Amino acid sequence: MSAALSLDAWKSQAATLAYRNQAFIGGKYVPAASGKTFDCVNPATGQVLTQVAACDQEDVDRAVKAARAAFEKGTWSRMAGAERKKILQKFADLIDKHSTELALLETLDMGKPIRDSSKIDVPLSAGCIRWYAEAIDKVYDEIAPTGPEAISLIRREPLGVVAAVVPWNFPLLMSSWKIGPALATGNSFILKPAEQSPLTGIRIAELASEAGIPDGVFNVVPGFGETAGQALGRHMDVDCIAFTGSTEVGKYFLKYSGESNMKRVSLECGGKSPNIIMADAPDLDAAATAAAWGIFFNQGEVCNAGSRLIVEESVKDRVLEKVFAVGKKLQPGDPLDPKTGLGAMVDKTQMERVLGYIDAGKKEGAKLVFGGNRVRQEAGGYYIEPTVFDGVSNKMKIAQEEIFGPVLSTITFKDADEAVKIGNDTIYGLAAAVWTKDITKAFKASAALRAGVVWVNCFDNGSITSPFGGFKQSGFGRDKSLHAMEKYTELKATWIHIGN
Ligand code: NAD
């Protein structure tokens, strides 16, 4: 089991890794047509791991052609659900079988602790694909309640060519949330991983092939957003873009769609989630611990991070004391060390962006009460310590904009209505939490919070059975649960006249 490996064991495994670094089109690895590559950097050390194919329009054209041909051929798209199930289960089993290697790739590529990639990212990714595999031969279509003169069959059909453009914070997991339902419903699929973290997406392509997914059904085009991403977004023969990433880029995809073939677009975008702790929370220490993990987990590079701690004034000091205690234990370390709870920021740009927000917070008059610095510079990588601001007003930049780093903004309130008002006062609506033992208050707050997920007396809990996605400018469309299948299928009504 990978989780039991020591730092030395992970390091020696890392030293022998062979990187897959090309595109995967039509069932085989190929270089970019232009021959261009880009550096894939380990953010923990600043060293180059490998050179990855930099795909552009020509490669995207090849991938779409392969995907379309596979779809038309029907080997996958018209295969019985029970058969697709077996192949996807094998795919999930292969991800599990290679979990040590995949966890290592994820950590080296992205900087997250090996403890997380081996215990969270990889097993949840395999579990997600397996869940959709198991669902696909248990989902029934419908017959409309017409009169006796007709039968109307309401069926869901695969869309055709689905392209997923994903971010770097949970590279394998965000991809799997799209791979599972898109493939289970019979589509052909093209993955465009983020340029900061393409390695696991490229590696699983051959596992998909080994599992029996036909050539052309699963393709990967690594490359930059402005080239590979835009080419997919504007392609006349892509039927759907499933996007996860920033709100800014999400809006580009709406524009690309409008200016090309009106392809379907689903958007899972940014967040600025309020974590509301009321004085009557059932366990204030548990609430404070969850608040700390809710912002420091994955270096704060989490779309639903609880980046705004909205806490009742009377209990603020007690809550912050506990947050600091967790923060002290979570000082950044070598991501390959199984004891590390906080790794490196994904790259220099992201580190500088986060440090810029810390500066902005200070300048706007928020009180920096914990952390705030770049650390471990001697390692050559990009680390930021857990950081907490107190005395934040919800109008400040650090309360309104997504920082995407381990930076918590503390805002106080006096009554539940004010807390909800502050909670809703950003452009985002991805997630929210409320802590209170008063069930009426909890229900009223959860109903009033404009967010796709509201946690009550917990933070960031969930499972594949429950949908995930945003309100407002956090996007639309849902990942996870059976609802995700709606994104990858067209609803067709076949009206059969049987009357006179
Ligand atoms: P990003 O928007 O910069 O990039 C996401 C993807 O879009 C990448 O693959 C990138 O190459 C591509 N891209 C970038 N510019 C493009 C362009 N002009 N045209 C086409 N494609 C382009 O986001 P990121 O920095 O990789 O990830 C962080 C963001 O992702 C945060 O805002 C975070 O909240 C969000 N996110 C959301 C969820 C969710 O489920 N809602 C989950 C994870 C991350």
Coordinates of C-alpha atoms and ligand atoms in Angstrom, one line a residue:
M1 CA 0.0 0.0 0.0
S2 CA 1.4 3.4 -1.0
A3 CA 0.2 5.1 2.2
A4 CA 2.8 3.1 4.2
L5 CA 5.8 4.2 2.2
S6 CA 8.5 6.4 4.0
L7 CA 10.0 9.6 2.6
D8 CA 13.0 7.7 1.4
A9 CA 10.9 5.1 -0.3
W10 CA 8.9 7.7 -2.1
K11 CA 12.1 9.5 -3.1
S12 CA 13.6 6.3 -4.6
Q13 CA 10.4 5.6 -6.5
A14 CA 10.4 9.1 -7.8
A15 CA 14.0 8.7 -9.1
T16 CA 13.0 5.7 -11.3
L17 CA 9.8 7.2 -12.7
A18 CA 9.4 7.1 -16.4
Y19 CA 7.2 10.1 -17.5
R20 CA 4.6 9.8 -20.3
N21 CA 4.7 13.2 -21.9
Q22 CA 3.0 13.1 -25.2
A23 CA -0.6 13.5 -26.5
F24 CA -2.8 10.4 -26.7
I25 CA -4.8 10.4 -29.9
G26 CA -6.6 7.5 -31.6
G27 CA -5.2 5.0 -29.1
K28 CA -1.5 5.9 -29.1
Y29 CA 1.0 8.4 -27.8
V30 CA 2.1 11.0 -30.3
P31 CA 4.2 14.2 -30.2
A32 CA 2.5 17.5 -30.9
A33 CA 2.3 18.0 -34.7
S34 CA 4.4 21.2 -34.3
G35 CA 7.1 19.2 -32.3
K36 CA 6.7 21.9 -29.6
T37 CA 7.0 21.0 -25.9
F38 CA 6.8 22.8 -22.6
D39 CA 8.6 22.3 -19.3
C40 CA 6.8 20.4 -16.6
V41 CA 8.1 21.7 -13.3
N42 CA 8.1 20.2 -9.8
P43 CA 6.9 23.1 -7.7
A44 CA 8.5 21.6 -4.6
T45 CA 12.0 22.1 -6.0
G46 CA 11.6 24.3 -9.1
Q47 CA 13.2 21.5 -11.2
V48 CA 12.0 20.4 -14.6
L49 CA 10.5 16.9 -14.5
T50 CA 10.0 16.4 -18.2
Q51 CA 9.0 18.1 -21.4
V52 CA 5.4 17.7 -22.4
A53 CA 3.9 18.0 -25.9
A54 CA 2.4 21.4 -26.4
C55 CA -0.7 20.7 -28.5
D56 CA -2.4 23.3 -30.6
Q57 CA -5.2 23.5 -33.2
E58 CA -3.7 20.8 -35.4
D59 CA -3.5 18.3 -32.6
V60 CA -7.0 19.2 -31.4
D61 CA -8.3 18.6 -35.0
R62 CA -6.7 15.2 -35.0
A63 CA -8.1 14.3 -31.6
V64 CA -11.6 15.5 -32.5
K65 CA -11.4 13.5 -35.8
A66 CA -10.4 10.3 -33.9
A67 CA -13.1 10.9 -31.3
R68 CA -15.8 11.5 -33.9
A69 CA -14.8 8.5 -35.9
A70 CA -14.9 6.3 -32.8
F71 CA -18.3 7.7 -31.9
E72 CA -19.8 7.1 -35.4
K73 CA -18.4 3.6 -35.5
G74 CA -20.4 2.8 -32.4
T75 CA -18.2 0.2 -30.8
W76 CA -18.4 2.3 -27.6
S77 CA -21.3 4.6 -28.1
R78 CA -23.7 1.8 -29.0
M79 CA -22.2 -0.9 -26.7
A80 CA -24.7 -2.3 -24.1
G81 CA -24.4 -0.5 -20.8
A82 CA -23.5 -3.7 -19.1
E83 CA -20.5 -4.2 -21.3
R84 CA -19.3 -0.6 -20.9
K85 CA -19.6 -1.2 -17.2
K86 CA -17.1 -4.0 -17.3
I87 CA -14.5 -2.1 -19.2
L88 CA -14.9 1.0 -17.0
Q89 CA -14.6 -1.1 -13.9
K90 CA -11.4 -2.5 -15.3
F91 CA -10.2 1.0 -15.9
A92 CA -10.9 1.9 -12.3
D93 CA -9.1 -1.3 -11.1
L94 CA -6.1 -0.3 -13.2
I95 CA -6.0 3.1 -11.6
D96 CA -6.0 1.5 -8.2
K97 CA -3.3 -1.0 -9.3
H98 CA -1.1 1.9 -10.3
S99 CA -2.0 4.1 -7.4
T100 CA 1.5 4.5 -6.1
E101 CA 2.8 5.7 -9.4
L102 CA -0.2 8.0 -10.0
A103 CA 0.0 9.5 -6.5
L104 CA 3.6 10.2 -7.0
L105 CA 3.0 11.8 -10.4
E106 CA 0.3 14.0 -8.9
T107 CA 2.5 15.1 -6.0
L108 CA 5.6 15.8 -8.2
D109 CA 3.6 17.6 -10.8
M110 CA 1.4 19.7 -8.5
G111 CA 3.1 20.0 -5.1
K112 CA 0.3 18.5 -3.0
P113 CA 1.3 16.2 -0.1
I114 CA 1.7 12.6 -1.0
R115 CA -0.5 11.7 1.9
D116 CA -3.4 13.5 0.1
S117 CA -2.7 12.2 -3.4
S118 CA -2.3 8.6 -2.2
K119 CA -5.2 8.6 0.2
I120 CA -7.6 11.0 -1.4
D121 CA -7.0 12.0 -5.1
V122 CA -6.2 8.6 -6.6
P123 CA -8.6 6.4 -4.6
L124 CA -11.5 8.9 -5.1
S125 CA -10.7 9.1 -8.9
A126 CA -10.9 5.3 -9.3
G127 CA -14.0 5.2 -7.0
C128 CA -15.7 7.9 -9.2
I129 CA -15.1 6.0 -12.4
R130 CA -16.3 2.7 -10.8
W131 CA -19.4 4.4 -9.5
Y132 CA -20.5 5.6 -12.9
A133 CA -19.6 2.2 -14.4
E134 CA -21.9 0.5 -11.9
A135 CA -24.7 3.0 -12.4
I136 CA -24.9 2.9 -16.2
D137 CA -26.9 -0.4 -16.5
K138 CA -29.3 0.6 -13.7
V139 CA -30.6 3.9 -15.0
Y140 CA -33.9 3.7 -16.9
D141 CA -35.4 6.0 -19.4
E142 CA -39.0 7.2 -19.3
I143 CA -42.3 6.9 -21.0
A144 CA -44.5 10.0 -21.0
P145 CA -48.0 9.9 -19.6
T146 CA -49.7 10.6 -23.0
G147 CA -53.2 9.4 -23.9
P148 CA -53.9 5.9 -25.3
E149 CA -53.3 7.1 -28.9
A150 CA -49.5 7.4 -28.5
I151 CA -46.4 6.2 -26.7
S152 CA -43.7 8.8 -26.1
L153 CA -40.4 7.4 -25.3
I154 CA -38.1 9.8 -23.5
R155 CA -34.6 8.6 -23.9
R156 CA -31.1 10.0 -23.1
E157 CA -28.6 9.7 -25.9
P158 CA -24.8 10.4 -25.7
L159 CA -23.9 13.8 -27.1
G160 CA -20.9 12.7 -29.2
V161 CA -17.6 14.3 -28.7
V162 CA -17.1 15.7 -25.2
A163 CA -14.0 17.7 -24.3
A164 CA -13.1 18.3 -20.7
V165 CA -10.8 21.3 -19.8
V166 CA -9.6 21.0 -16.3
P167 CA -7.6 22.9 -13.6
W168 CA -4.4 22.0 -11.8
N169 CA -5.6 21.7 -8.2
F170 CA -7.0 18.2 -8.3
P171 CA -5.8 17.1 -11.7
L172 CA -6.9 13.5 -11.7
L173 CA -10.0 13.9 -9.6
M174 CA -11.5 16.8 -11.5
S175 CA -10.8 14.8 -14.7
S176 CA -12.4 11.7 -13.3
W177 CA -15.6 13.6 -12.3
K178 CA -16.0 14.2 -16.0
I179 CA -14.5 11.0 -17.4
G180 CA -16.8 8.7 -15.4
P181 CA -20.2 10.1 -16.5
A182 CA -19.1 11.1 -20.0
L183 CA -17.7 7.7 -20.9
A184 CA -20.4 5.7 -19.0
T185 CA -23.1 7.4 -21.1
G186 CA -21.3 6.4 -24.4
N187 CA -19.5 9.6 -25.5
S188 CA -16.1 9.9 -27.0
F189 CA -13.8 12.0 -24.8
I190 CA -10.9 14.5 -25.1
L191 CA -9.1 15.6 -22.0
K192 CA -7.2 18.9 -21.9
P193 CA -5.3 18.9 -18.6
A194 CA -3.9 22.1 -17.1
E195 CA -0.4 23.0 -18.3
Q196 CA 0.8 23.1 -14.7
S197 CA -0.2 19.4 -14.0
P198 CA -0.7 17.2 -17.1
L199 CA 1.1 14.0 -16.0
T200 CA -1.6 11.9 -14.5
G201 CA -4.1 12.7 -17.3
I202 CA -1.5 11.6 -19.9
R203 CA -0.6 8.4 -18.0
I204 CA -4.2 7.2 -17.5
A205 CA -4.8 7.3 -21.2
E206 CA -2.9 4.0 -21.7
L207 CA -4.7 2.5 -18.7
A208 CA -8.0 3.3 -20.4
S209 CA -6.7 1.6 -23.5
E210 CA -5.4 -1.4 -21.6
A211 CA -8.9 -1.7 -19.9
G212 CA -10.5 -2.1 -23.4
I213 CA -11.7 1.4 -24.1
P214 CA -11.6 1.5 -28.0
D215 CA -9.1 3.6 -29.8
G216 CA -10.3 7.2 -30.3
V217 CA -12.8 7.1 -27.4
F218 CA -10.3 8.5 -24.9
N219 CA -7.8 11.1 -26.0
V220 CA -5.6 13.6 -24.2
V221 CA -4.2 16.8 -25.6
P222 CA -1.9 18.6 -23.2
G223 CA -1.1 22.2 -23.9
F224 CA -1.8 25.8 -23.0
G225 CA -5.3 27.3 -22.5
E226 CA -5.0 29.9 -25.2
T227 CA -4.0 27.2 -27.8
A228 CA -5.3 23.7 -27.0
G229 CA -8.1 24.9 -24.7
Q230 CA -9.3 27.6 -27.1
A231 CA -9.1 25.2 -30.1
L232 CA -11.4 22.8 -28.3
G233 CA -13.8 25.6 -27.2
R234 CA -14.1 26.9 -30.7
H235 CA -14.1 23.5 -32.6
M236 CA -17.1 23.1 -34.8
D237 CA -17.2 19.3 -34.2
V238 CA -17.0 19.3 -30.4
D239 CA -20.5 18.8 -28.9
C240 CA -19.8 19.7 -25.3
I241 CA -17.2 21.4 -23.2
A242 CA -17.1 20.3 -19.5
F243 CA -15.0 23.0 -17.9
T244 CA -13.6 23.3 -14.4
G245 CA -11.4 26.4 -13.7
S246 CA -11.6 30.1 -13.0
T247 CA -14.7 32.2 -13.6
E248 CA -12.7 34.4 -16.0
V249 CA -11.9 31.5 -18.3
G250 CA -15.3 29.9 -17.8
K251 CA -16.7 33.0 -19.5
Y252 CA -14.4 32.6 -22.4
F253 CA -15.9 29.2 -23.1
L254 CA -19.4 30.7 -23.3
K255 CA -18.0 33.2 -25.9
Y256 CA -16.2 30.4 -27.8
S257 CA -19.4 28.4 -27.9
G258 CA -21.5 31.4 -29.1
E259 CA -19.0 32.2 -31.8
S260 CA -18.7 28.6 -33.1
N261 CA -21.3 25.8 -33.1
M262 CA -23.3 26.6 -29.9
K263 CA -21.8 23.6 -28.2
R264 CA -23.1 22.8 -24.8
V265 CA -20.9 24.3 -22.0
S266 CA -21.0 23.3 -18.3
L267 CA -19.0 25.5 -15.9
E268 CA -17.6 24.6 -12.5
C269 CA -15.8 27.8 -11.6
G270 CA -14.4 29.7 -8.6
G271 CA -15.6 30.3 -5.1
K272 CA -15.3 32.4 -2.0
S273 CA -17.1 30.2 0.4
P274 CA -18.5 31.5 3.6
N275 CA -18.0 29.3 6.7
I276 CA -20.5 30.7 9.2
I277 CA -19.8 29.8 12.8
M278 CA -22.5 30.8 15.3
A279 CA -21.9 31.0 19.0
D280 CA -24.2 28.1 19.6
A281 CA -22.3 25.7 17.3
P282 CA -22.6 22.2 18.8
D283 CA -18.8 21.9 19.3
L284 CA -16.8 25.1 18.8
D285 CA -13.4 23.3 18.8
A286 CA -14.6 21.0 16.0
A287 CA -16.0 24.0 14.1
A288 CA -12.6 25.8 14.4
T289 CA -10.6 22.8 13.4
A290 CA -12.8 22.3 10.3
A291 CA -12.4 26.0 9.5
A292 CA -8.6 25.6 9.6
W293 CA -8.6 22.5 7.4
G294 CA -11.3 24.1 5.2
I295 CA -8.7 26.8 4.2
F296 CA -5.3 25.1 4.6
F297 CA -6.1 21.7 2.9
N298 CA -4.4 21.4 -0.5
Q299 CA -2.6 24.7 0.2
G300 CA -5.9 26.5 0.0
E301 CA -6.0 25.6 -3.7
V302 CA -9.5 24.4 -3.4
C303 CA -12.5 25.8 -5.3
N304 CA -14.8 25.4 -2.3
A305 CA -12.2 26.5 0.3
G306 CA -13.8 28.2 3.3
S307 CA -11.8 31.3 2.6
R308 CA -14.2 33.6 4.6
L309 CA -14.6 32.7 8.2
I310 CA -17.8 34.5 9.3
V311 CA -17.9 34.1 13.0
E312 CA -20.1 35.4 15.7
E313 CA -18.3 38.2 17.5
S314 CA -18.6 36.7 21.0
V315 CA -16.7 33.4 20.1
K316 CA -14.2 34.8 17.6
D317 CA -11.2 34.8 19.9
R318 CA -11.8 31.2 20.9
V319 CA -12.3 30.0 17.4
L320 CA -9.2 31.8 16.1
E321 CA -7.0 30.4 18.9
K322 CA -7.9 26.9 17.6
V323 CA -7.3 27.9 14.0
F324 CA -3.8 29.1 14.9
A325 CA -3.1 25.8 16.7
V326 CA -4.0 23.8 13.6
G327 CA -2.0 26.3 11.4
K328 CA 1.1 25.8 13.6
K329 CA 1.0 22.1 13.0
L330 CA 0.5 22.6 9.3
Q331 CA 3.8 24.3 8.4
P332 CA 4.7 23.5 4.8
G333 CA 7.0 20.6 4.2
D334 CA 8.4 18.3 1.5
P335 CA 5.3 17.0 -0.3
L336 CA 7.0 13.6 -0.6
D337 CA 7.2 13.3 3.2
P338 CA 4.2 11.3 4.3
K339 CA 4.1 13.5 7.5
T340 CA 3.6 16.7 5.4
G341 CA 0.1 18.2 5.6
L342 CA 0.8 21.3 3.5
G343 CA 2.8 21.2 0.3
A344 CA 4.0 23.7 -2.3
M345 CA 1.9 26.1 -4.3
V346 CA 1.5 24.9 -7.8
D347 CA 4.0 27.3 -9.4
K348 CA 5.8 30.6 -9.0
T349 CA 3.0 32.6 -10.6
Q350 CA 0.4 31.2 -8.1
M351 CA 2.7 31.8 -5.2
E352 CA 3.3 35.4 -6.3
R353 CA -0.4 35.9 -6.8
V354 CA -1.2 34.7 -3.3
L355 CA 1.6 36.9 -1.8
G356 CA 0.1 39.8 -3.7
Y357 CA -3.2 39.2 -2.0
I358 CA -1.5 39.1 1.4
D359 CA 0.0 42.5 0.7
A360 CA -3.3 43.8 -0.5
G361 CA -5.0 42.7 2.8
K362 CA -2.4 44.5 4.8
K363 CA -2.7 47.7 2.7
E364 CA -6.5 47.6 3.0
G365 CA -6.2 47.6 6.8
A366 CA -6.9 44.0 7.7
K367 CA -4.9 42.7 10.6
L368 CA -2.5 39.9 9.8
V369 CA -2.6 37.7 12.9
F370 CA -0.9 34.5 11.7
G371 CA 1.7 33.6 9.0
G372 CA 1.8 35.6 5.8
N373 CA 5.2 34.6 4.4
R374 CA 7.0 32.6 1.8
V375 CA 8.9 29.8 3.5
R376 CA 11.3 26.9 2.6
Q377 CA 13.0 29.0 -0.1
E378 CA 16.1 26.9 0.4
A379 CA 14.2 23.9 -1.1
G380 CA 13.9 25.8 -4.4
G381 CA 10.1 25.5 -4.4
Y382 CA 7.1 27.8 -3.8
Y383 CA 5.8 27.5 -0.3
I384 CA 3.5 29.8 1.7
E385 CA 2.7 29.3 5.4
P386 CA -0.9 29.2 6.7
T387 CA -2.1 32.8 6.9
V388 CA -5.0 34.4 8.9
F389 CA -6.3 37.9 8.6
D390 CA -8.6 39.3 11.4
G391 CA -10.7 42.5 11.2
V392 CA -11.6 41.9 7.6
S393 CA -14.5 43.9 6.1
N394 CA -16.5 42.0 3.4
K395 CA -15.8 44.9 1.0
M396 CA -12.0 44.2 1.0
K397 CA -10.3 42.6 -2.0
I398 CA -9.3 39.6 0.2
A399 CA -12.9 39.0 1.0
Q400 CA -14.3 39.4 -2.5
E401 CA -11.7 37.8 -4.8
E402 CA -10.7 34.1 -4.9
I403 CA -7.1 34.0 -3.6
F404 CA -6.6 30.2 -4.1
G405 CA -4.0 29.9 -1.3
P406 CA -3.9 29.2 2.4
V407 CA -5.2 32.6 3.4
L408 CA -8.2 33.0 5.7
S409 CA -10.2 36.2 6.1
T410 CA -12.0 36.6 9.4
I411 CA -15.2 38.6 9.4
T412 CA -17.5 39.0 12.5
F413 CA -21.3 39.3 12.7
K414 CA -23.9 39.9 15.4
D415 CA -26.9 38.0 14.2
A416 CA -27.8 35.1 11.8
D417 CA -29.4 37.4 9.2
E418 CA -26.3 39.5 9.0
A419 CA -24.1 36.4 8.7
V420 CA -26.2 35.2 5.7
K421 CA -26.2 38.6 4.1
I422 CA -22.3 38.7 4.3
G423 CA -22.1 35.1 3.2
N424 CA -24.1 35.9 0.0
D425 CA -22.3 39.2 -0.7
T426 CA -19.8 38.1 -3.4
I427 CA -20.1 37.1 -7.1
Y428 CA -19.6 33.5 -6.2
G429 CA -22.0 30.8 -4.9
L430 CA -20.1 27.5 -4.9
A431 CA -20.4 26.3 -1.3
A432 CA -21.2 27.5 2.2
A433 CA -21.3 26.2 5.8
V434 CA -23.3 27.0 8.9
W435 CA -22.5 25.8 12.4
T436 CA -25.4 26.0 15.0
K437 CA -27.2 23.5 17.1
D438 CA -30.5 25.3 16.5
I439 CA -32.1 23.3 13.7
T440 CA -34.5 26.2 12.7
K441 CA -31.6 28.6 12.4
A442 CA -29.6 26.0 10.4
F443 CA -32.4 25.3 8.0
K444 CA -33.2 29.0 7.5
A445 CA -29.6 29.9 6.9
S446 CA -29.0 27.0 4.5
A447 CA -32.1 27.9 2.5
A448 CA -31.1 31.6 2.3
L449 CA -27.5 30.9 1.3
R450 CA -27.1 31.1 -2.5
A451 CA -24.7 28.2 -2.9
G452 CA -24.7 24.8 -4.7
V453 CA -23.7 23.0 -1.5
V454 CA -24.4 24.0 2.1
W455 CA -22.8 22.1 4.9
V456 CA -24.4 22.1 8.3
N457 CA -22.1 21.4 11.3
C458 CA -19.4 20.1 9.0
F459 CA -17.2 21.4 6.2
D460 CA -16.2 19.9 2.9
N461 CA -18.0 16.6 3.6
G462 CA -19.6 14.7 0.7
S463 CA -19.5 11.7 -1.5
I464 CA -19.9 10.8 -5.1
T465 CA -23.6 10.3 -4.5
S466 CA -24.2 14.0 -3.9
P467 CA -24.0 16.7 -6.6
F468 CA -21.4 19.4 -6.6
G469 CA -21.4 22.7 -8.5
G470 CA -22.2 26.4 -8.2
F471 CA -24.8 29.1 -8.2
K472 CA -24.1 32.6 -9.6
Q473 CA -20.6 33.1 -11.1
S474 CA -19.4 29.8 -9.7
G475 CA -21.0 28.3 -12.8
F476 CA -23.7 25.9 -13.7
G477 CA -24.0 22.2 -14.3
R478 CA -23.2 19.6 -11.7
D479 CA -20.4 17.1 -11.2
K480 CA -20.9 13.9 -9.2
S481 CA -24.1 12.0 -8.6
L482 CA -26.5 10.7 -11.3
H483 CA -27.3 14.4 -12.2
A484 CA -23.8 14.6 -13.8
M485 CA -25.0 12.3 -16.5
E486 CA -27.5 14.9 -17.7
K487 CA -24.6 17.1 -18.9
Y488 CA -23.4 14.4 -21.2
T489 CA -26.7 13.3 -22.8
E490 CA -29.4 14.7 -25.0
L491 CA -33.0 14.2 -24.2
K492 CA -34.9 12.7 -27.1
A493 CA -38.6 12.2 -27.3
T494 CA -39.8 9.5 -29.8
W495 CA -43.6 10.0 -30.3
I496 CA -45.1 6.8 -31.6
H497 CA -48.7 7.2 -32.9
I498 CA -50.7 4.1 -32.1
G499 CA -54.3 5.5 -32.4
N500 CA -56.6 5.5 -35.4
Ligands
NAD1 P1 -7.9 28.4 -15.2 O1 -9.2 28.9 -15.5 O2 -6.7 29.3 -15.3 O3 -7.5 27.1 -16.1 C1 -8.4 26.0 -16.2 C2 -8.2 25.3 -17.5 O4 -8.6 26.3 -18.6 C3 -6.8 24.9 -17.8 O5 -6.8 23.7 -18.4 C4 -6.3 26.0 -18.7 O6 -5.2 25.6 -19.6 C5 -7.5 26.4 -19.5 N1 -7.5 27.7 -20.0 C6 -6.8 28.8 -19.5 N2 -7.0 29.9 -20.3 C7 -7.8 29.5 -21.3 C8 -8.3 30.1 -22.5 N3 -8.0 31.4 -22.7 N4 -9.0 29.4 -23.4 C9 -9.3 28.1 -23.1 N5 -8.8 27.4 -22.1 C10 -8.1 28.1 -21.2 O7 -8.0 27.8 -13.7 P2 -6.8 27.1 -12.9 O8 -5.9 28.2 -12.4 O9 -6.2 26.0 -13.6 O10 -7.6 26.5 -11.6 C11 -8.1 27.3 -10.6 C12 -9.5 27.7 -10.7 O11 -10.3 26.5 -10.9 C13 -10.0 28.3 -9.5 O12 -10.8 29.4 -9.9 C14 -10.9 27.3 -8.9 O13 -11.9 27.8 -8.0 C15 -11.4 26.6 -10.0 N6 -11.9 25.2 -9.7 C16 -13.3 25.0 -9.6 C17 -13.8 23.8 -9.2 C18 -15.3 23.5 -9.2 O14 -15.7 22.3 -9.1 N7 -16.1 24.5 -9.2 C19 -12.9 22.7 -8.9 C20 -11.5 23.0 -9.0 C21 -11.1 24.2 -9.4

